[in-house]
PDB file of C-alpha atoms in Angstrom:
ATOM      1  CA  UNK V   1      13.879 -58.563  23.633  1.00 48.00           C
ATOM      2  CA  UNK V   2      14.489 -55.105  22.300  1.00 48.00           C
ATOM      3  CA  UNK V   3      13.478 -54.580  18.643  1.00 49.00           C
ATOM      4  CA  UNK V   4      16.160 -53.578  16.259  1.00 47.00           C
ATOM      5  CA  UNK V   5      15.772 -51.026  14.014  1.00 46.00           C
ATOM      6  CA  UNK V   6      18.237 -52.666  11.330  1.00 43.00           C
ATOM      7  CA  UNK V   7      18.905 -55.919  10.307  1.00 46.00           C
ATOM      8  CA  UNK V   8      22.185 -57.245   9.431  1.00 45.00           C
ATOM      9  CA  UNK V   9      22.457 -60.289   7.321  1.00 50.00           C
ATOM     10  CA  UNK V  10      24.141 -62.950   9.539  1.00 52.00           C
ATOM     11  CA  UNK V  11      27.478 -63.845   7.916  1.00 52.00           C
ATOM     12  CA  UNK V  12      29.224 -67.817   8.125  1.00 54.00           C
ATOM     13  CA  UNK V  13      32.182 -68.922   9.657  1.00 53.00           C
ATOM     14  CA  UNK V  14      33.596 -69.201   6.347  1.00 54.00           C
ATOM     15  CA  UNK V  15      32.473 -66.161   5.147  1.00 55.00           C
ATOM     16  CA  UNK V  16      34.887 -63.466   4.730  1.00 57.00           C
ATOM     17  CA  UNK V  17      34.139 -59.896   5.931  1.00 57.00           C
ATOM     18  CA  UNK V  18      32.334 -57.868   3.392  1.00 59.00           C
ATOM     19  CA  UNK V  19      32.194 -54.383   3.901  1.00 56.00           C
ATOM     20  CA  UNK V  20      30.219 -53.412   1.003  1.00 54.00           C
ATOM     21  CA  UNK V  21      27.714 -55.828   1.989  1.00 56.00           C
ATOM     22  CA  UNK V  22      24.211 -53.864   2.109  1.00 51.00           C
ATOM     23  CA  UNK V  23      22.640 -53.005   5.043  1.00 52.00           C
ATOM     24  CA  UNK V  24      18.645 -52.838   4.884  1.00 53.00           C
ATOM     25  CA  UNK V  25      16.823 -50.784   7.383  1.00 53.00           C
ATOM     26  CA  UNK V  26      13.581 -52.250   8.816  1.00 54.00           C
ATOM     27  CA  UNK V  27      11.406 -49.654  10.247  1.00 52.00           C
ATOM     28  CA  UNK V  28       8.897 -50.718  13.064  1.00 60.00           C
ATOM     29  CA  UNK V  29       5.359 -50.223  13.035  1.00 63.00           C
ATOM     30  CA  UNK V  30       5.915 -47.705  15.706  1.00 63.00           C
ATOM     31  CA  UNK V  31       8.224 -45.604  13.913  1.00 64.00           C
ATOM     32  CA  UNK V  32       6.055 -45.147  11.182  1.00 67.00           C
ATOM     33  CA  UNK V  33       3.124 -44.106  12.665  1.00 64.00           C
ATOM     34  CA  UNK V  34       5.614 -41.161  13.811  1.00 64.00           C
ATOM     35  CA  UNK V  35       6.850 -40.549  10.564  1.00 64.00           C
ATOM     36  CA  UNK V  36       3.416 -40.558   9.309  1.00 66.00           C
ATOM     37  CA  UNK V  37       2.267 -38.268  11.192  1.00 67.00           C
ATOM     38  CA  UNK V  38       5.190 -35.926  11.153  1.00 63.00           C
ATOM     39  CA  UNK V  39       4.555 -35.302   7.452  1.00 65.00           C
ATOM     40  CA  UNK V  40       0.886 -35.043   8.135  1.00 69.00           C
ATOM     41  CA  UNK V  41       1.902 -32.076  10.352  1.00 68.00           C
ATOM     42  CA  UNK V  42       4.319 -30.535   8.132  1.00 68.00           C
ATOM     43  CA  UNK V  43       1.475 -30.938   4.833  1.00 72.00           C
ATOM     44  CA  UNK V  44      -0.855 -29.245   7.271  1.00 73.00           C
ATOM     45  CA  UNK V  45       1.540 -26.437   8.302  1.00 78.00           C
ATOM     46  CA  UNK V  46       2.855 -25.787   4.508  1.00 80.00           C
ATOM     47  CA  UNK V  47      -1.365 -25.647   3.600  1.00 73.00           C
ATOM     48  CA  UNK V  48      -2.134 -23.154   6.841  1.00 78.00           C
ATOM     49  CA  UNK V  49       1.277 -20.979   5.281  1.00 79.00           C
ATOM     50  CA  UNK V  50      -0.296 -21.105   1.655  1.00 79.00           C
ATOM     51  CA  UNK V  51      -3.956 -20.041   2.942  1.00 77.00           C
ATOM     52  CA  UNK V  52      -2.862 -17.331   5.197  1.00 78.00           C
ATOM     53  CA  UNK V  53      -0.488 -15.878   2.572  1.00 80.00           C
ATOM     54  CA  UNK V  54      -3.368 -15.781  -0.231  1.00 82.00           C
ATOM     55  CA  UNK V  55      -5.429 -13.919   1.833  1.00 80.00           C
ATOM     56  CA  UNK V  56      -2.791 -11.414   2.886  1.00 78.00           C
ATOM     57  CA  UNK V  57      -2.309 -11.152  -0.707  1.00 82.00           C
ATOM     58  CA  UNK V  58      -6.081 -10.836  -1.372  1.00 79.00           C
ATOM     59  CA  UNK V  59      -6.168  -7.895   1.595  1.00 77.00           C
ATOM     60  CA  UNK V  60      -3.118  -6.277  -0.047  1.00 73.00           C
ATOM     61  CA  UNK V  61      -4.448  -6.324  -3.214  1.00 75.00           C
ATOM     62  CA  UNK V  62      -8.153  -5.066  -2.214  1.00 74.00           C
ATOM     63  CA  UNK V  63      -6.237  -2.167  -0.213  1.00 70.00           C
ATOM     64  CA  UNK V  64      -4.191  -0.820  -3.131  1.00 75.00           C
ATOM     65  CA  UNK V  65      -7.331  -1.177  -5.216  1.00 75.00           C
ATOM     66  CA  UNK V  66      -9.371   0.756  -2.883  1.00 73.00           C
ATOM     67  CA  UNK V  67      -6.659   3.511  -2.703  1.00 72.00           C
ATOM     68  CA  UNK V  68      -5.954   3.756  -6.680  1.00 77.00           C
ATOM     69  CA  UNK V  69      -9.740   4.297  -6.980  1.00 74.00           C
ATOM     70  CA  UNK V  70      -9.708   7.180  -4.134  1.00 75.00           C
ATOM     71  CA  UNK V  71      -6.635   8.701  -6.235  1.00 74.00           C
ATOM     72  CA  UNK V  72      -8.614   8.623  -9.487  1.00 77.00           C
ATOM     73  CA  UNK V  73     -11.276  10.671  -7.688  1.00 82.00           C
ATOM     74  CA  UNK V  74      -9.268  12.991  -6.014  1.00 86.00           C
ATOM     75  CA  UNK V  75      -7.220  15.947  -7.957  1.00 91.00           C
ATOM     76  CA  UNK V  76      -4.353  16.493  -9.444  1.00 92.00           C
ATOM     77  CA  UNK V  77      -6.779  15.055 -12.349  1.00 90.00           C
ATOM     78  CA  UNK V  78      -7.164  16.183 -16.029  1.00 87.00           C
ATOM     79  CA  UNK V  79     -11.014  15.258 -15.698  1.00 91.00           C
ATOM     80  CA  UNK V  80     -14.120  17.658 -17.377  1.00 91.00           C
ATOM     81  CA  UNK V  81     -15.405  17.828 -13.450  1.00 92.00           C
ATOM     82  CA  UNK V  82     -12.030  19.058 -11.945  1.00 93.00           C
ATOM     83  CA  UNK V  83     -10.805  21.107 -14.845  1.00 93.00           C
ATOM     84  CA  UNK V  84     -14.295  22.752 -15.467  1.00 93.00           C
ATOM     85  CA  UNK V  85     -13.856  24.846 -12.451  1.00 94.00           C
ATOM     86  CA  UNK V  86     -11.195  25.296  -9.716  1.00 96.00           C
ATOM     87  CA  UNK V  87     -13.929  24.978  -6.789  1.00 97.00           C
ATOM     88  CA  UNK V  88     -14.521  21.687  -7.330  1.00 96.00           C
ATOM     89  CA  UNK V  89     -10.438  21.104  -6.659  1.00 97.00           C
ATOM     90  CA  UNK V  90     -10.755  23.165  -3.383  1.00 97.00           C
ATOM     91  CA  UNK V  91     -13.846  21.253  -2.467  1.00 96.00           C
ATOM     92  CA  UNK V  92     -12.232  17.873  -2.635  1.00 95.00           C
ATOM     93  CA  UNK V  93      -8.859  18.799  -0.924  1.00 96.00           C
ATOM     94  CA  UNK V  94     -10.745  20.095   1.911  1.00 96.00           C
ATOM     95  CA  UNK V  95     -12.675  17.056   1.832  1.00 94.00           C
ATOM     96  CA  UNK V  96      -9.856  15.056   1.618  1.00 93.00           C
ATOM     97  CA  UNK V  97      -7.984  16.872   4.514  1.00 94.00           C
ATOM     98  CA  UNK V  98     -11.238  17.132   7.058  1.00 92.00           C
ATOM     99  CA  UNK V  99     -10.518  13.365   7.079  1.00 90.00           C
ATOM    100  CA  UNK V 100      -6.582  13.513   6.582  1.00 93.00           C
ATOM    101  CA  UNK V 101      -6.100   9.505   7.374  1.00 93.00           C
ATOM    102  CA  UNK V 102      -8.794   7.897   5.206  1.00 90.00           C
ATOM    103  CA  UNK V 103      -8.512   5.442   3.573  1.00 89.00           C
ATOM    104  CA  UNK V 104      -4.703   5.373   4.788  1.00 90.00           C
ATOM    105  CA  UNK V 105      -2.667   7.627   6.732  1.00 93.00           C
ATOM    106  CA  UNK V 106      -1.594  11.000   5.884  1.00 95.00           C
ATOM    107  CA  UNK V 107      -3.489  10.527   2.717  1.00 94.00           C
ATOM    108  CA  UNK V 108      -5.350  13.776   2.876  1.00 95.00           C
ATOM    109  CA  UNK V 109      -1.952  15.610   3.067  1.00 96.00           C
ATOM    110  CA  UNK V 110      -0.527  13.415   0.294  1.00 95.00           C
ATOM    111  CA  UNK V 111      -3.792  14.749  -2.025  1.00 95.00           C
ATOM    112  CA  UNK V 112      -2.840  18.349  -0.855  1.00 97.00           C
ATOM    113  CA  UNK V 113       1.368  18.001  -1.693  1.00 97.00           C
ATOM    114  CA  UNK V 114      -0.071  16.426  -4.633  1.00 96.00           C
ATOM    115  CA  UNK V 115      -2.243  19.345  -6.258  1.00 97.00           C
ATOM    116  CA  UNK V 116       0.227  21.941  -5.310  1.00 97.00           C
ATOM    117  CA  UNK V 117       2.353  23.434  -7.839  1.00 98.00           C
ATOM    118  CA  UNK V 118       6.503  23.393  -7.651  1.00 97.00           C
ATOM    119  CA  UNK V 119       6.422  26.680  -5.634  1.00 97.00           C
ATOM    120  CA  UNK V 120       3.452  25.771  -3.311  1.00 97.00           C
ATOM    121  CA  UNK V 121       5.219  22.508  -2.602  1.00 97.00           C
ATOM    122  CA  UNK V 122       8.431  24.067  -1.796  1.00 96.00           C
ATOM    123  CA  UNK V 123       6.167  26.707   0.761  1.00 95.00           C
ATOM    124  CA  UNK V 124       4.887  23.594   2.628  1.00 96.00           C
ATOM    125  CA  UNK V 125       8.218  21.549   3.043  1.00 96.00           C
ATOM    126  CA  UNK V 126       9.934  24.988   4.547  1.00 95.00           C
ATOM    127  CA  UNK V 127       6.842  25.353   6.847  1.00 93.00           C
ATOM    128  CA  UNK V 128       7.614  22.150   8.762  1.00 94.00           C
ATOM    129  CA  UNK V 129      11.420  22.565   8.317  1.00 94.00           C
ATOM    130  CA  UNK V 130      12.341  19.814   6.020  1.00 95.00           C
ATOM    131  CA  UNK V 131      15.539  20.250   4.203  1.00 95.00           C
ATOM    132  CA  UNK V 132      15.879  20.095   0.416  1.00 95.00           C
ATOM    133  CA  UNK V 133      15.495  16.339  -0.651  1.00 95.00           C
ATOM    134  CA  UNK V 134      13.530  14.981   2.485  1.00 96.00           C
ATOM    135  CA  UNK V 135      10.960  12.025   1.130  1.00 96.00           C
ATOM    136  CA  UNK V 136       7.364  13.092   0.675  1.00 96.00           C
ATOM    137  CA  UNK V 137       6.086  10.960   3.535  1.00 95.00           C
ATOM    138  CA  UNK V 138       8.316  12.471   5.885  1.00 97.00           C
ATOM    139  CA  UNK V 139       6.580  15.617   4.793  1.00 97.00           C
ATOM    140  CA  UNK V 140       3.058  14.297   5.028  1.00 97.00           C
ATOM    141  CA  UNK V 141       3.807  13.394   8.609  1.00 96.00           C
ATOM    142  CA  UNK V 142       5.064  16.778   9.478  1.00 96.00           C
ATOM    143  CA  UNK V 143       2.246  18.460   8.442  1.00 96.00           C
ATOM    144  CA  UNK V 144       0.172  15.963   9.906  1.00 95.00           C
ATOM    145  CA  UNK V 145       2.018  16.738  13.133  1.00 94.00           C
ATOM    146  CA  UNK V 146       2.139  20.582  12.899  1.00 92.00           C
ATOM    147  CA  UNK V 147      -1.771  21.093  11.921  1.00 92.00           C
ATOM    148  CA  UNK V 148      -3.117  18.724  14.473  1.00 92.00           C
ATOM    149  CA  UNK V 149      -1.532  19.783  17.393  1.00 90.00           C
ATOM    150  CA  UNK V 150      -3.925  21.825  19.734  1.00 86.00           C
ATOM    151  CA  UNK V 151      -4.601  25.167  19.363  1.00 83.00           C
ATOM    152  CA  UNK V 152      -3.496  25.538  15.745  1.00 85.00           C
ATOM    153  CA  UNK V 153      -5.303  28.265  13.888  1.00 86.00           C
ATOM    154  CA  UNK V 154      -5.267  26.490  10.457  1.00 89.00           C
ATOM    155  CA  UNK V 155      -6.445  23.049  12.217  1.00 90.00           C
ATOM    156  CA  UNK V 156      -9.990  24.035  11.358  1.00 90.00           C
ATOM    157  CA  UNK V 157      -8.919  22.383   7.844  1.00 92.00           C
ATOM    158  CA  UNK V 158      -8.206  18.926   9.964  1.00 90.00           C
ATOM    159  CA  UNK V 159     -11.274  19.450  11.764  1.00 83.00           C
ATOM    160  CA  UNK V 160      -9.310  20.783  15.005  1.00 78.00           C
ATOM    161  CA  UNK V 161      -8.763  24.410  16.218  1.00 55.00           C
ATOM    162  CA  UNK V 162     -12.525  25.422  16.776  1.00 55.00           C
ATOM    163  CA  UNK V 163     -14.028  26.964  19.732  1.00 52.00           C
ATOM    164  CA  UNK V 164     -16.149  24.140  20.439  1.00 51.00           C
ATOM    165  CA  UNK V 165     -14.395  21.138  22.420  1.00 44.00           C
ATOM    166  CA  UNK V 166     -17.412  18.691  21.223  1.00 42.00           C
ATOM    167  CA  UNK V 167     -16.495  19.168  17.944  1.00 44.00           C
ATOM    168  CA  UNK V 168     -13.123  18.306  18.574  1.00 43.00           C
ATOM    169  CA  UNK V 169     -13.236  15.492  20.723  1.00 39.00           C
ATOM    170  CA  UNK V 170     -15.671  14.079  18.263  1.00 37.00           C
ATOM    171  CA  UNK V 171     -13.216  13.817  15.371  1.00 41.00           C
ATOM    172  CA  UNK V 172     -10.196  13.118  17.744  1.00 43.00           C
ATOM    173  CA  UNK V 173     -12.123   9.750  18.527  1.00 39.00           C
ATOM    174  CA  UNK V 174     -13.089   9.589  14.660  1.00 41.00           C
ATOM    175  CA  UNK V 175      -9.505   9.913  13.657  1.00 44.00           C
ATOM    176  CA  UNK V 176      -8.028   7.302  16.057  1.00 41.00           C
ATOM    177  CA  UNK V 177     -10.532   4.585  15.138  1.00 40.00           C
ATOM    178  CA  UNK V 178      -9.382   5.205  11.620  1.00 39.00           C
ATOM    179  CA  UNK V 179      -5.787   5.291  12.159  1.00 38.00           C
ATOM    180  CA  UNK V 180      -6.259   1.849  14.489  1.00 34.00           C
ATOM    181  CA  UNK V 181      -7.904   0.339  11.633  1.00 38.00           C
ATOM    182  CA  UNK V 182     -11.252  -0.132  13.391  1.00 32.00           C
ATOM    183  CA  UNK V 183     -14.486   0.370  12.476  1.00 33.00           C
ATOM    184  CA  UNK V 184     -14.471   3.884  11.323  1.00 33.00           C
ATOM    185  CA  UNK V 185     -16.861   6.832  12.554  1.00 34.00           C
ATOM    186  CA  UNK V 186     -18.699   8.881   9.662  1.00 38.00           C
ATOM    187  CA  UNK V 187     -17.226  12.680  10.239  1.00 43.00           C
ATOM    188  CA  UNK V 188     -19.715  15.444   8.551  1.00 57.00           C
ATOM    189  CA  UNK V 189     -17.612  18.187   9.495  1.00 68.00           C
ATOM    190  CA  UNK V 190     -18.533  21.164  11.465  1.00 79.00           C
ATOM    191  CA  UNK V 191     -18.360  23.891   8.533  1.00 92.00           C
ATOM    192  CA  UNK V 192     -20.063  24.206   5.333  1.00 93.00           C
ATOM    193  CA  UNK V 193     -18.111  25.585   2.335  1.00 95.00           C
ATOM    194  CA  UNK V 194     -19.496  28.850   0.556  1.00 96.00           C
ATOM    195  CA  UNK V 195     -17.993  29.774  -2.795  1.00 97.00           C
ATOM    196  CA  UNK V 196     -19.883  33.948  -2.898  1.00 96.00           C
ATOM    197  CA  UNK V 197     -18.113  34.629  -6.142  1.00 95.00           C
ATOM    198  CA  UNK V 198     -17.672  32.842  -9.117  1.00 96.00           C
ATOM    199  CA  UNK V 199     -13.923  31.537  -9.786  1.00 96.00           C
ATOM    200  CA  UNK V 200     -11.724  34.686 -11.034  1.00 96.00           C
ATOM    201  CA  UNK V 201     -10.019  33.160 -14.143  1.00 96.00           C
ATOM    202  CA  UNK V 202      -7.329  35.492 -15.706  1.00 97.00           C
ATOM    203  CA  UNK V 203      -7.366  33.293 -19.195  1.00 95.00           C
ATOM    204  CA  UNK V 204      -3.741  32.653 -18.539  1.00 97.00           C
ATOM    205  CA  UNK V 205      -4.033  29.505 -16.921  1.00 96.00           C
ATOM    206  CA  UNK V 206      -4.180  31.423 -13.582  1.00 98.00           C
ATOM    207  CA  UNK V 207      -7.335  31.926 -11.454  1.00 98.00           C
ATOM    208  CA  UNK V 208      -8.570  33.238  -7.978  1.00 98.00           C
ATOM    209  CA  UNK V 209     -10.884  32.168  -5.654  1.00 98.00           C
ATOM    210  CA  UNK V 210     -12.669  32.826  -2.608  1.00 97.00           C
ATOM    211  CA  UNK V 211     -14.119  30.494  -0.345  1.00 96.00           C
ATOM    212  CA  UNK V 212     -15.494  30.702   2.837  1.00 96.00           C
ATOM    213  CA  UNK V 213     -15.991  28.214   5.886  1.00 95.00           C
ATOM    214  CA  UNK V 214     -19.118  28.956   7.700  1.00 94.00           C
ATOM    215  CA  UNK V 215     -20.350  27.082  11.293  1.00 92.00           C
ATOM    216  CA  UNK V 216     -22.348  23.947   9.907  1.00 90.00           C
ATOM    217  CA  UNK V 217     -25.231  24.767  12.949  1.00 89.00           C
ATOM    218  CA  UNK V 218     -24.767  28.727  13.584  1.00 92.00           C
ATOM    219  CA  UNK V 219     -23.826  29.693  10.092  1.00 93.00           C
ATOM    220  CA  UNK V 220     -21.311  32.159  11.740  1.00 93.00           C
ATOM    221  CA  UNK V 221     -18.624  32.893   9.509  1.00 93.00           C
ATOM    222  CA  UNK V 222     -15.174  31.176  10.718  1.00 92.00           C
ATOM    223  CA  UNK V 223     -12.496  31.559   7.925  1.00 92.00           C
ATOM    224  CA  UNK V 224     -12.174  32.854   4.687  1.00 94.00           C
ATOM    225  CA  UNK V 225      -9.641  31.616   2.270  1.00 95.00           C
ATOM    226  CA  UNK V 226      -8.546  33.027  -0.896  1.00 96.00           C
ATOM    227  CA  UNK V 227      -7.485  30.036  -3.337  1.00 97.00           C
ATOM    228  CA  UNK V 228      -4.344  31.524  -6.185  1.00 97.00           C
ATOM    229  CA  UNK V 229      -4.834  28.803  -8.711  1.00 98.00           C
ATOM    230  CA  UNK V 230      -2.321  27.714 -11.169  1.00 98.00           C
ATOM    231  CA  UNK V 231      -2.660  25.265 -14.199  1.00 97.00           C
ATOM    232  CA  UNK V 232      -0.187  22.549 -15.077  1.00 96.00           C
ATOM    233  CA  UNK V 233       1.335  23.029 -18.680  1.00 94.00           C
ATOM    234  CA  UNK V 234       0.911  18.915 -19.181  1.00 93.00           C
ATOM    235  CA  UNK V 235      -2.740  18.239 -18.583  1.00 93.00           C
ATOM    236  CA  UNK V 236      -4.043  21.266 -17.784  1.00 94.00           C
ATOM    237  CA  UNK V 237      -4.919  20.080 -14.012  1.00 96.00           C
ATOM    238  CA  UNK V 238      -5.458  23.310 -11.795  1.00 97.00           C
ATOM    239  CA  UNK V 239      -2.856  23.061  -9.034  1.00 98.00           C
ATOM    240  CA  UNK V 240      -2.343  25.344  -5.852  1.00 98.00           C
ATOM    241  CA  UNK V 241      -0.213  27.833  -5.829  1.00 97.00           C
ATOM    242  CA  UNK V 242      -0.847  30.056  -2.897  1.00 96.00           C
ATOM    243  CA  UNK V 243      -3.835  29.787   0.050  1.00 95.00           C
ATOM    244  CA  UNK V 244      -4.413  33.362   1.579  1.00 94.00           C
ATOM    245  CA  UNK V 245      -6.287  33.316   5.125  1.00 92.00           C
ATOM    246  CA  UNK V 246      -8.559  35.639   7.012  1.00 91.00           C
ATOM    247  CA  UNK V 247      -9.754  34.347  10.528  1.00 90.00           C
ATOM    248  CA  UNK V 248     -13.206  35.640  12.199  1.00 90.00           C
ATOM    249  CA  UNK V 249     -12.825  33.344  15.397  1.00 88.00           C
ATOM    250  CA  UNK V 250     -12.445  35.335  18.550  1.00 85.00           C
ATOM    251  CA  UNK V 251      -9.761  32.815  19.687  1.00 83.00           C
ATOM    252  CA  UNK V 252      -7.867  33.535  16.534  1.00 81.00           C
ATOM    253  CA  UNK V 253      -8.864  37.203  15.288  1.00 72.00           C
ATOM    254  CA  UNK V 254      -5.883  39.756  15.112  1.00 62.00           C
ATOM    255  CA  UNK V 255      -5.835  43.025  16.760  1.00 46.00           C
ATOM    256  CA  UNK V 256      -8.223  46.266  15.670  1.00 43.00           C
ATOM    257  CA  UNK V 257      -6.463  47.309  12.336  1.00 44.00           C
ATOM    258  CA  UNK V 258      -4.951  44.351  11.418  1.00 44.00           C
ATOM    259  CA  UNK V 259      -7.991  42.715   9.493  1.00 50.00           C
ATOM    260  CA  UNK V 260      -5.173  42.105   6.289  1.00 51.00           C
ATOM    261  CA  UNK V 261      -5.178  38.920   5.030  1.00 55.00           C
ATOM    262  CA  UNK V 262      -2.469  36.217   6.159  1.00 56.00           C
ATOM    263  CA  UNK V 263      -0.433  33.709   3.884  1.00 59.00           C
ATOM    264  CA  UNK V 264      -0.829  30.190   5.337  1.00 62.00           C
ATOM    265  CA  UNK V 265       2.925  28.555   5.721  1.00 63.00           C
ATOM    266  CA  UNK V 266       4.516  31.499   4.623  1.00 53.00           C
TER     267      UNK V 266
END
């Protein structure tokens, strides 16, 4: 005979039908096993979801902590190291631009933009055709697209624009690995930074610094940059107010009689 899931108490012939009579369910052993298995599976799924969420939160917090730590070691900053000499600010900015997507995408451009005066931020924004009110992340993305395109004169600042294809290929491979989140390849850069003169401090909250980029292997002069720096009123941090550019690479040198400085982005 087939098993019944519900047992109904039999009624006698003289018993009147009772619509309020309680019907007691009787669960078979097979049904009990199914229910138990379902409960176990559900509990296991909830545990796995909780474990995944916990791991995700831990990775997110670690990444956030790393980014905060990296930002604290970069300009703009009123730390003694950066305030003592704008050269330290410039060196840190150039180092960040050489690895523009480490530790996160567009990080080097974020540091460049944050280390600029309102005037220079406006110049950077206009250089990529961004209208007033554009979100900063979109400006970083546009700067990345512009400066990392092939044969860009100012690409040397982000590891491109050199006459040596080997340098460019090496940097591109490392950049692709970083942005993909895989194992990173360290990039030492193919130029050295030289400061031929002391910082010209005008003692009014502004200064001018000349730095030279030289080929790391041959010591050939590649580019000379003139940095106009200005201290922030709130904390004395040095900010970029302008960058002048003079290129000595054959691929980008101006014609005879046109050795004047060029203003980056403006």
